[in-house]
Amino acid sequence: MAIPSTAATGDPETTAVDGIAEFGTIDTDETELASRLRLAVTRLHRRLRQHAAGGLTQTQASALASIGQLGSPTLGTLAARESVQPPSMTRIVGALEELGHVSRVIDSADRRVARVTLTAQGHEVLQRSRSLKNAFLAQQLHRLPPDERQALGNLTVLLERLVSLDEP
């Protein structure tokens, strides 16, 4: 919950985020923009999920995509990436293994470590899912006038920058 605060800045156009002191004071326009942006991205993400292939749960699809991005992660690395506990990731990977989408391989440098890799079928499911999502989004973009598509192109650059601000 946001509460008006002028204590930090003396400016009535700033907001302190109640219970989240780490964020300090935020301009009310930025808070409103953040709220609208979060909602739009959430809705877009939900629509894209509806166009995924493979009959996977959202958790399985996300783990499969992360494995594709990371290459051959350990279960611990994958669990951290997906923000789940290692036992949960073990179950997720087990389900993906049963479907034939991933396999576990022993690390050649450290035989105590198991890595998760995509199988050919997993690559295919991942590629098909991405293609379906891209086709849906391209179709939606095609419905917009050229100037709005250009604005979204510019926004994409800013969103990529925004996402990378907290990366190490």
Short mmCIF file of N, CA and C in Angstrom, two decimals:
data_model
loop_
_atom_site.label_atom_id
_atom_site.label_comp_id
_atom_site.label_asym_id
_atom_site.label_seq_id
_atom_site.Cartn_x
_atom_site.Cartn_y
_atom_site.Cartn_z
N MET A 1 0.84 -1.18 0.00
CA MET A 1 0.00 0.00 0.00
C MET A 1 0.88 1.24 0.00
N ALA A 2 0.57 2.19 -0.85
CA ALA A 2 1.35 3.42 -0.92
C ALA A 2 0.69 4.48 -0.04
N ILE A 3 1.52 5.22 0.66
CA ILE A 3 1.00 6.30 1.49
C ILE A 3 1.75 7.58 1.14
N PRO A 4 1.02 8.70 1.06
CA PRO A 4 1.71 9.95 0.76
C PRO A 4 2.70 10.29 1.86
N SER A 5 3.84 10.82 1.46
CA SER A 5 4.87 11.19 2.43
C SER A 5 5.67 12.35 1.88
N THR A 6 5.85 13.37 2.71
CA THR A 6 6.71 14.48 2.32
C THR A 6 7.93 14.55 3.21
N ALA A 7 8.06 13.59 4.13
CA ALA A 7 9.15 13.63 5.10
C ALA A 7 10.52 13.57 4.45
N ALA A 8 10.70 12.71 3.49
CA ALA A 8 12.02 12.52 2.90
C ALA A 8 12.38 13.63 1.92
N THR A 9 11.40 14.12 1.17
CA THR A 9 11.72 15.07 0.12
C THR A 9 11.07 16.43 0.29
N GLY A 10 10.05 16.50 1.14
CA GLY A 10 9.30 17.73 1.27
C GLY A 10 8.37 17.94 0.08
N ASP A 11 8.26 16.98 -0.79
CA ASP A 11 7.48 17.09 -2.01
C ASP A 11 6.22 16.24 -1.88
N PRO A 12 5.03 16.86 -1.96
CA PRO A 12 3.81 16.07 -1.84
C PRO A 12 3.59 15.14 -3.03
N GLU A 13 4.38 15.27 -4.09
CA GLU A 13 4.24 14.41 -5.27
C GLU A 13 5.11 13.16 -5.18
N THR A 14 5.55 12.79 -3.98
CA THR A 14 6.30 11.55 -3.81
C THR A 14 5.52 10.63 -2.90
N THR A 15 5.83 9.36 -2.97
CA THR A 15 5.12 8.35 -2.19
C THR A 15 6.13 7.44 -1.52
N ALA A 16 5.90 7.16 -0.24
CA ALA A 16 6.69 6.14 0.44
C ALA A 16 5.93 4.84 0.29
N VAL A 17 6.62 3.79 -0.03
CA VAL A 17 5.97 2.50 -0.20
C VAL A 17 5.92 1.84 1.16
N ASP A 18 4.72 1.72 1.72
CA ASP A 18 4.52 1.21 3.07
C ASP A 18 5.08 -0.20 3.20
N GLY A 19 5.96 -0.41 4.19
CA GLY A 19 6.50 -1.72 4.47
C GLY A 19 7.65 -2.13 3.57
N ILE A 20 8.02 -1.29 2.64
CA ILE A 20 9.10 -1.63 1.73
C ILE A 20 10.10 -0.48 1.73
N ALA A 21 10.79 -0.34 2.84
CA ALA A 21 11.71 0.78 3.04
C ALA A 21 12.86 0.76 2.05
N GLU A 22 13.21 -0.42 1.53
CA GLU A 22 14.34 -0.49 0.61
C GLU A 22 14.11 0.33 -0.66
N PHE A 23 12.85 0.61 -0.99
CA PHE A 23 12.57 1.38 -2.19
C PHE A 23 12.57 2.88 -1.94
N GLY A 24 12.57 3.28 -0.67
CA GLY A 24 12.63 4.70 -0.35
C GLY A 24 11.40 5.44 -0.84
N THR A 25 11.63 6.66 -1.30
CA THR A 25 10.53 7.47 -1.79
C THR A 25 10.48 7.44 -3.30
N ILE A 26 9.29 7.31 -3.81
CA ILE A 26 9.10 7.18 -5.25
C ILE A 26 8.09 8.22 -5.69
N ASP A 27 8.36 8.88 -6.78
CA ASP A 27 7.46 9.86 -7.36
C ASP A 27 6.12 9.19 -7.66
N THR A 28 5.00 9.89 -7.37
CA THR A 28 3.68 9.28 -7.59
C THR A 28 3.44 8.96 -9.06
N ASP A 29 3.98 9.77 -9.98
CA ASP A 29 3.85 9.46 -11.40
C ASP A 29 4.57 8.16 -11.73
N GLU A 30 5.73 7.94 -11.11
CA GLU A 30 6.48 6.70 -11.33
C GLU A 30 5.73 5.51 -10.74
N THR A 31 5.09 5.72 -9.60
CA THR A 31 4.31 4.65 -8.98
C THR A 31 3.13 4.28 -9.87
N GLU A 32 2.45 5.26 -10.41
CA GLU A 32 1.32 5.00 -11.31
C GLU A 32 1.80 4.30 -12.58
N LEU A 33 2.89 4.77 -13.15
CA LEU A 33 3.45 4.13 -14.35
C LEU A 33 3.85 2.69 -14.05
N ALA A 34 4.49 2.48 -12.89
CA ALA A 34 4.90 1.13 -12.50
C ALA A 34 3.69 0.21 -12.40
N SER A 35 2.62 0.70 -11.82
CA SER A 35 1.40 -0.09 -11.67
C SER A 35 0.81 -0.46 -13.03
N ARG A 36 0.70 0.52 -13.91
CA ARG A 36 0.14 0.27 -15.25
C ARG A 36 1.04 -0.67 -16.05
N LEU A 37 2.35 -0.47 -15.97
CA LEU A 37 3.29 -1.31 -16.70
C LEU A 37 3.24 -2.75 -16.19
N ARG A 38 3.23 -2.91 -14.88
CA ARG A 38 3.15 -4.26 -14.29
C ARG A 38 1.89 -4.98 -14.74
N LEU A 39 0.77 -4.29 -14.71
CA LEU A 39 -0.50 -4.90 -15.11
C LEU A 39 -0.48 -5.27 -16.60
N ALA A 40 0.02 -4.38 -17.45
CA ALA A 40 0.07 -4.67 -18.89
C ALA A 40 0.99 -5.86 -19.19
N VAL A 41 2.15 -5.89 -18.55
CA VAL A 41 3.10 -6.99 -18.77
C VAL A 41 2.50 -8.30 -18.27
N THR A 42 1.83 -8.26 -17.12
CA THR A 42 1.20 -9.46 -16.57
C THR A 42 0.13 -9.99 -17.52
N ARG A 43 -0.70 -9.09 -18.04
CA ARG A 43 -1.76 -9.52 -18.96
C ARG A 43 -1.18 -10.08 -20.26
N LEU A 44 -0.14 -9.42 -20.78
CA LEU A 44 0.50 -9.92 -21.99
C LEU A 44 1.11 -11.29 -21.74
N HIS A 45 1.78 -11.45 -20.62
CA HIS A 45 2.37 -12.74 -20.27
C HIS A 45 1.30 -13.83 -20.19
N ARG A 46 0.17 -13.50 -19.59
CA ARG A 46 -0.93 -14.46 -19.48
C ARG A 46 -1.45 -14.86 -20.86
N ARG A 47 -1.60 -13.88 -21.75
CA ARG A 47 -2.06 -14.17 -23.11
C ARG A 47 -1.06 -15.04 -23.86
N LEU A 48 0.23 -14.76 -23.70
CA LEU A 48 1.26 -15.55 -24.38
C LEU A 48 1.27 -16.99 -23.85
N ARG A 49 1.06 -17.16 -22.56
CA ARG A 49 1.02 -18.51 -21.98
C ARG A 49 -0.08 -19.35 -22.61
N GLN A 50 -1.19 -18.71 -22.98
CA GLN A 50 -2.30 -19.43 -23.58
C GLN A 50 -1.93 -19.99 -24.96
N HIS A 51 -0.88 -19.47 -25.55
CA HIS A 51 -0.47 -19.90 -26.89
C HIS A 51 0.77 -20.79 -26.86
N ALA A 52 1.05 -21.37 -25.72
CA ALA A 52 2.22 -22.25 -25.60
C ALA A 52 1.88 -23.65 -26.10
N ALA A 53 2.90 -24.37 -26.49
CA ALA A 53 2.73 -25.74 -26.99
C ALA A 53 3.16 -26.74 -25.93
N GLY A 54 2.74 -27.96 -26.11
CA GLY A 54 3.32 -29.04 -25.32
C GLY A 54 2.51 -29.53 -24.15
N GLY A 55 1.43 -28.86 -23.77
CA GLY A 55 0.62 -29.32 -22.66
C GLY A 55 1.35 -29.33 -21.33
N LEU A 56 2.32 -28.44 -21.16
CA LEU A 56 3.08 -28.36 -19.92
C LEU A 56 2.40 -27.41 -18.95
N THR A 57 2.66 -27.62 -17.66
CA THR A 57 2.23 -26.63 -16.69
C THR A 57 3.11 -25.39 -16.87
N GLN A 58 2.68 -24.28 -16.32
CA GLN A 58 3.48 -23.05 -16.42
C GLN A 58 4.85 -23.25 -15.78
N THR A 59 4.89 -23.94 -14.66
CA THR A 59 6.15 -24.19 -13.97
C THR A 59 7.08 -25.04 -14.83
N GLN A 60 6.54 -26.08 -15.45
CA GLN A 60 7.34 -26.94 -16.31
C GLN A 60 7.84 -26.18 -17.54
N ALA A 61 6.95 -25.37 -18.13
CA ALA A 61 7.34 -24.60 -19.32
C ALA A 61 8.44 -23.60 -18.98
N SER A 62 8.33 -22.96 -17.82
CA SER A 62 9.34 -22.00 -17.40
C SER A 62 10.67 -22.69 -17.16
N ALA A 63 10.64 -23.84 -16.49
CA ALA A 63 11.88 -24.59 -16.24
C ALA A 63 12.51 -25.04 -17.56
N LEU A 64 11.69 -25.51 -18.49
CA LEU A 64 12.19 -25.95 -19.79
C LEU A 64 12.87 -24.80 -20.52
N ALA A 65 12.24 -23.61 -20.48
CA ALA A 65 12.83 -22.43 -21.13
C ALA A 65 14.15 -22.05 -20.45
N SER A 66 14.20 -22.12 -19.14
CA SER A 66 15.44 -21.79 -18.42
C SER A 66 16.55 -22.78 -18.75
N ILE A 67 16.21 -24.05 -18.85
CA ILE A 67 17.22 -25.05 -19.23
C ILE A 67 17.74 -24.73 -20.63
N GLY A 68 16.84 -24.34 -21.52
CA GLY A 68 17.25 -23.96 -22.87
C GLY A 68 18.19 -22.76 -22.87
N GLN A 69 17.94 -21.81 -21.99
CA GLN A 69 18.78 -20.61 -21.91
C GLN A 69 20.11 -20.89 -21.22
N LEU A 70 20.08 -21.71 -20.18
CA LEU A 70 21.28 -21.94 -19.37
C LEU A 70 22.19 -23.03 -19.94
N GLY A 71 21.67 -23.84 -20.82
CA GLY A 71 22.48 -24.91 -21.39
C GLY A 71 22.34 -26.20 -20.62
N SER A 72 23.21 -26.45 -19.68
CA SER A 72 23.18 -27.67 -18.86
C SER A 72 23.31 -27.30 -17.39
N PRO A 73 22.29 -26.68 -16.82
CA PRO A 73 22.41 -26.24 -15.42
C PRO A 73 22.33 -27.41 -14.45
N THR A 74 22.87 -27.19 -13.26
CA THR A 74 22.65 -28.13 -12.17
C THR A 74 21.23 -27.89 -11.65
N LEU A 75 20.71 -28.84 -10.88
CA LEU A 75 19.39 -28.65 -10.29
C LEU A 75 19.37 -27.42 -9.39
N GLY A 76 20.46 -27.21 -8.64
CA GLY A 76 20.53 -26.05 -7.75
C GLY A 76 20.50 -24.74 -8.50
N THR A 77 21.25 -24.66 -9.59
CA THR A 77 21.26 -23.45 -10.41
C THR A 77 19.88 -23.20 -11.01
N LEU A 78 19.26 -24.27 -11.49
CA LEU A 78 17.92 -24.15 -12.08
C LEU A 78 16.89 -23.74 -11.03
N ALA A 79 16.98 -24.32 -9.84
CA ALA A 79 16.06 -23.95 -8.76
C ALA A 79 16.20 -22.48 -8.41
N ALA A 80 17.44 -22.00 -8.32
CA ALA A 80 17.68 -20.58 -8.01
C ALA A 80 17.12 -19.70 -9.12
N ARG A 81 17.33 -20.07 -10.36
CA ARG A 81 16.84 -19.29 -11.50
C ARG A 81 15.32 -19.19 -11.48
N GLU A 82 14.68 -20.29 -11.11
CA GLU A 82 13.21 -20.34 -11.11
C GLU A 82 12.60 -19.91 -9.78
N SER A 83 13.46 -19.57 -8.81
CA SER A 83 13.01 -19.13 -7.48
C SER A 83 12.13 -20.17 -6.79
N VAL A 84 12.59 -21.42 -6.84
CA VAL A 84 11.91 -22.50 -6.12
C VAL A 84 12.95 -23.25 -5.29
N GLN A 85 12.48 -24.03 -4.35
CA GLN A 85 13.37 -24.84 -3.52
C GLN A 85 13.88 -26.03 -4.33
N PRO A 86 15.11 -26.47 -4.07
CA PRO A 86 15.66 -27.61 -4.81
C PRO A 86 14.77 -28.86 -4.85
N PRO A 87 14.10 -29.25 -3.73
CA PRO A 87 13.23 -30.42 -3.83
C PRO A 87 12.08 -30.23 -4.83
N SER A 88 11.57 -29.00 -4.91
CA SER A 88 10.51 -28.71 -5.89
C SER A 88 11.05 -28.84 -7.30
N MET A 89 12.27 -28.34 -7.52
CA MET A 89 12.86 -28.43 -8.86
C MET A 89 13.13 -29.88 -9.22
N THR A 90 13.50 -30.69 -8.24
CA THR A 90 13.72 -32.12 -8.50
C THR A 90 12.43 -32.75 -9.03
N ARG A 91 11.29 -32.40 -8.45
CA ARG A 91 10.00 -32.93 -8.91
C ARG A 91 9.67 -32.42 -10.31
N ILE A 92 9.92 -31.13 -10.56
CA ILE A 92 9.63 -30.54 -11.87
C ILE A 92 10.46 -31.23 -12.95
N VAL A 93 11.75 -31.37 -12.68
CA VAL A 93 12.65 -32.01 -13.64
C VAL A 93 12.26 -33.48 -13.83
N GLY A 94 11.83 -34.14 -12.75
CA GLY A 94 11.37 -35.52 -12.86
C GLY A 94 10.20 -35.65 -13.81
N ALA A 95 9.25 -34.72 -13.71
CA ALA A 95 8.09 -34.73 -14.61
C ALA A 95 8.53 -34.48 -16.05
N LEU A 96 9.46 -33.53 -16.25
CA LEU A 96 9.96 -33.25 -17.60
C LEU A 96 10.72 -34.45 -18.16
N GLU A 97 11.42 -35.17 -17.29
CA GLU A 97 12.12 -36.40 -17.71
C GLU A 97 11.12 -37.45 -18.17
N GLU A 98 10.05 -37.63 -17.39
CA GLU A 98 9.03 -38.62 -17.75
C GLU A 98 8.39 -38.30 -19.10
N LEU A 99 8.27 -37.02 -19.41
CA LEU A 99 7.71 -36.60 -20.70
C LEU A 99 8.72 -36.73 -21.83
N GLY A 100 9.98 -36.96 -21.47
CA GLY A 100 11.02 -37.11 -22.49
C GLY A 100 11.63 -35.80 -22.96
N HIS A 101 11.38 -34.71 -22.21
CA HIS A 101 11.86 -33.38 -22.62
C HIS A 101 13.26 -33.06 -22.13
N VAL A 102 13.68 -33.69 -21.03
CA VAL A 102 15.01 -33.44 -20.48
C VAL A 102 15.64 -34.76 -20.04
N SER A 103 16.94 -34.70 -19.85
CA SER A 103 17.64 -35.84 -19.25
C SER A 103 18.66 -35.29 -18.26
N ARG A 104 18.99 -36.11 -17.29
CA ARG A 104 20.02 -35.74 -16.32
C ARG A 104 21.30 -36.45 -16.73
N VAL A 105 22.38 -35.69 -16.73
CA VAL A 105 23.69 -36.27 -17.08
C VAL A 105 24.67 -35.94 -15.96
N ILE A 106 25.58 -36.85 -15.71
CA ILE A 106 26.60 -36.65 -14.68
C ILE A 106 27.66 -35.71 -15.23
N ASP A 107 28.02 -34.71 -14.44
CA ASP A 107 29.06 -33.75 -14.82
C ASP A 107 30.39 -34.48 -14.96
N SER A 108 31.05 -34.29 -16.09
CA SER A 108 32.32 -35.00 -16.33
C SER A 108 33.43 -34.51 -15.40
N ALA A 109 33.35 -33.26 -14.95
CA ALA A 109 34.39 -32.71 -14.07
C ALA A 109 34.16 -33.09 -12.61
N ASP A 110 32.90 -33.30 -12.23
CA ASP A 110 32.57 -33.64 -10.85
C ASP A 110 31.42 -34.64 -10.87
N ARG A 111 31.71 -35.89 -10.71
CA ARG A 111 30.72 -36.96 -10.85
C ARG A 111 29.62 -36.90 -9.78
N ARG A 112 29.78 -36.05 -8.77
CA ARG A 112 28.73 -35.89 -7.76
C ARG A 112 27.62 -34.97 -8.25
N VAL A 113 27.89 -34.25 -9.33
CA VAL A 113 26.96 -33.23 -9.82
C VAL A 113 26.19 -33.76 -11.03
N ALA A 114 24.87 -33.59 -10.98
CA ALA A 114 24.03 -33.93 -12.13
C ALA A 114 23.61 -32.64 -12.83
N ARG A 115 23.65 -32.66 -14.13
CA ARG A 115 23.21 -31.52 -14.93
C ARG A 115 21.96 -31.91 -15.71
N VAL A 116 21.15 -30.93 -16.01
CA VAL A 116 19.91 -31.16 -16.75
C VAL A 116 20.10 -30.62 -18.16
N THR A 117 19.78 -31.44 -19.15
CA THR A 117 19.90 -31.01 -20.54
C THR A 117 18.60 -31.29 -21.28
N LEU A 118 18.36 -30.50 -22.30
CA LEU A 118 17.19 -30.73 -23.15
C LEU A 118 17.45 -31.92 -24.06
N THR A 119 16.43 -32.72 -24.26
CA THR A 119 16.51 -33.78 -25.27
C THR A 119 16.09 -33.16 -26.60
N ALA A 120 16.20 -33.92 -27.67
CA ALA A 120 15.74 -33.44 -28.98
C ALA A 120 14.25 -33.08 -28.90
N GLN A 121 13.48 -33.90 -28.21
CA GLN A 121 12.05 -33.63 -28.04
C GLN A 121 11.84 -32.35 -27.25
N GLY A 122 12.64 -32.13 -26.21
CA GLY A 122 12.54 -30.91 -25.42
C GLY A 122 12.85 -29.68 -26.24
N HIS A 123 13.89 -29.76 -27.08
CA HIS A 123 14.21 -28.65 -27.99
C HIS A 123 13.03 -28.37 -28.91
N GLU A 124 12.43 -29.43 -29.43
CA GLU A 124 11.30 -29.28 -30.35
C GLU A 124 10.11 -28.62 -29.67
N VAL A 125 9.78 -29.07 -28.47
CA VAL A 125 8.66 -28.49 -27.72
C VAL A 125 8.93 -27.02 -27.42
N LEU A 126 10.14 -26.72 -27.01
CA LEU A 126 10.51 -25.34 -26.69
C LEU A 126 10.43 -24.46 -27.93
N GLN A 127 10.96 -24.94 -29.05
CA GLN A 127 10.92 -24.16 -30.29
C GLN A 127 9.48 -23.96 -30.77
N ARG A 128 8.68 -25.01 -30.69
CA ARG A 128 7.28 -24.91 -31.11
C ARG A 128 6.53 -23.90 -30.24
N SER A 129 6.75 -23.94 -28.95
CA SER A 129 6.10 -23.01 -28.04
C SER A 129 6.50 -21.57 -28.35
N ARG A 130 7.78 -21.36 -28.56
CA ARG A 130 8.25 -20.01 -28.90
C ARG A 130 7.66 -19.54 -30.22
N SER A 131 7.60 -20.43 -31.19
CA SER A 131 7.04 -20.07 -32.50
C SER A 131 5.57 -19.69 -32.39
N LEU A 132 4.81 -20.45 -31.62
CA LEU A 132 3.39 -20.13 -31.44
C LEU A 132 3.21 -18.79 -30.75
N LYS A 133 4.00 -18.54 -29.72
CA LYS A 133 3.91 -17.26 -29.01
C LYS A 133 4.30 -16.10 -29.91
N ASN A 134 5.39 -16.28 -30.66
CA ASN A 134 5.84 -15.22 -31.58
C ASN A 134 4.80 -14.95 -32.65
N ALA A 135 4.17 -16.02 -33.19
CA ALA A 135 3.15 -15.85 -34.22
C ALA A 135 1.95 -15.09 -33.66
N PHE A 136 1.53 -15.44 -32.45
CA PHE A 136 0.41 -14.73 -31.83
C PHE A 136 0.74 -13.26 -31.66
N LEU A 137 1.92 -12.98 -31.11
CA LEU A 137 2.31 -11.60 -30.85
C LEU A 137 2.48 -10.82 -32.16
N ALA A 138 3.06 -11.44 -33.18
CA ALA A 138 3.21 -10.78 -34.48
C ALA A 138 1.84 -10.45 -35.07
N GLN A 139 0.90 -11.36 -34.90
CA GLN A 139 -0.46 -11.12 -35.40
C GLN A 139 -1.08 -9.92 -34.68
N GLN A 140 -0.89 -9.84 -33.38
CA GLN A 140 -1.41 -8.71 -32.61
C GLN A 140 -0.73 -7.40 -33.05
N LEU A 141 0.58 -7.45 -33.24
CA LEU A 141 1.32 -6.26 -33.68
C LEU A 141 0.85 -5.79 -35.04
N HIS A 142 0.54 -6.74 -35.92
CA HIS A 142 0.09 -6.41 -37.27
C HIS A 142 -1.21 -5.60 -37.24
N ARG A 143 -1.99 -5.75 -36.19
CA ARG A 143 -3.26 -5.04 -36.06
C ARG A 143 -3.07 -3.58 -35.66
N LEU A 144 -1.86 -3.21 -35.26
CA LEU A 144 -1.57 -1.83 -34.86
C LEU A 144 -1.07 -1.03 -36.04
N PRO A 145 -1.28 0.29 -36.02
CA PRO A 145 -0.72 1.14 -37.08
C PRO A 145 0.81 1.17 -36.99
N PRO A 146 1.48 1.46 -38.10
CA PRO A 146 2.95 1.45 -38.14
C PRO A 146 3.61 2.31 -37.06
N ASP A 147 3.05 3.50 -36.77
CA ASP A 147 3.68 4.36 -35.77
C ASP A 147 3.62 3.74 -34.37
N GLU A 148 2.54 3.01 -34.07
CA GLU A 148 2.44 2.35 -32.77
C GLU A 148 3.38 1.15 -32.70
N ARG A 149 3.55 0.44 -33.81
CA ARG A 149 4.52 -0.66 -33.84
C ARG A 149 5.93 -0.12 -33.62
N GLN A 150 6.23 1.03 -34.22
CA GLN A 150 7.54 1.65 -34.02
C GLN A 150 7.72 2.06 -32.55
N ALA A 151 6.67 2.60 -31.95
CA ALA A 151 6.74 2.98 -30.54
C ALA A 151 6.99 1.74 -29.66
N LEU A 152 6.36 0.62 -30.00
CA LEU A 152 6.60 -0.62 -29.24
C LEU A 152 8.03 -1.12 -29.44
N GLY A 153 8.58 -0.92 -30.63
CA GLY A 153 9.98 -1.27 -30.86
C GLY A 153 10.90 -0.46 -29.96
N ASN A 154 10.62 0.83 -29.85
CA ASN A 154 11.40 1.70 -28.96
C ASN A 154 11.21 1.30 -27.50
N LEU A 155 9.98 0.97 -27.14
CA LEU A 155 9.69 0.55 -25.77
C LEU A 155 10.42 -0.74 -25.43
N THR A 156 10.52 -1.64 -26.39
CA THR A 156 11.20 -2.91 -26.16
C THR A 156 12.65 -2.68 -25.75
N VAL A 157 13.31 -1.74 -26.39
CA VAL A 157 14.69 -1.40 -26.03
C VAL A 157 14.74 -0.92 -24.58
N LEU A 158 13.79 -0.09 -24.20
CA LEU A 158 13.75 0.42 -22.82
C LEU A 158 13.43 -0.69 -21.82
N LEU A 159 12.52 -1.59 -22.18
CA LEU A 159 12.20 -2.70 -21.28
C LEU A 159 13.40 -3.61 -21.08
N GLU A 160 14.13 -3.88 -22.15
CA GLU A 160 15.34 -4.70 -22.03
C GLU A 160 16.35 -4.02 -21.11
N ARG A 161 16.46 -2.72 -21.23
CA ARG A 161 17.37 -1.96 -20.35
C ARG A 161 16.88 -2.00 -18.91
N LEU A 162 15.57 -1.82 -18.71
CA LEU A 162 14.98 -1.85 -17.38
C LEU A 162 15.23 -3.19 -16.70
N VAL A 163 15.06 -4.27 -17.43
CA VAL A 163 15.27 -5.61 -16.88
C VAL A 163 16.72 -5.83 -16.49
N SER A 164 17.63 -5.24 -17.23
CA SER A 164 19.06 -5.47 -16.98
C SER A 164 19.64 -4.58 -15.88
N LEU A 165 18.89 -3.63 -15.36
CA LEU A 165 19.42 -2.70 -14.35
C LEU A 165 19.93 -3.41 -13.10
N ASP A 166 19.27 -4.47 -12.68
CA ASP A 166 19.66 -5.17 -11.45
C ASP A 166 20.53 -6.39 -11.70
N GLU A 167 20.86 -6.67 -12.96
CA GLU A 167 21.70 -7.83 -13.25
C GLU A 167 23.14 -7.54 -12.87
N PRO A 168 23.84 -8.57 -12.38
CA PRO A 168 25.24 -8.36 -11.97
C PRO A 168 26.16 -8.05 -13.14
#
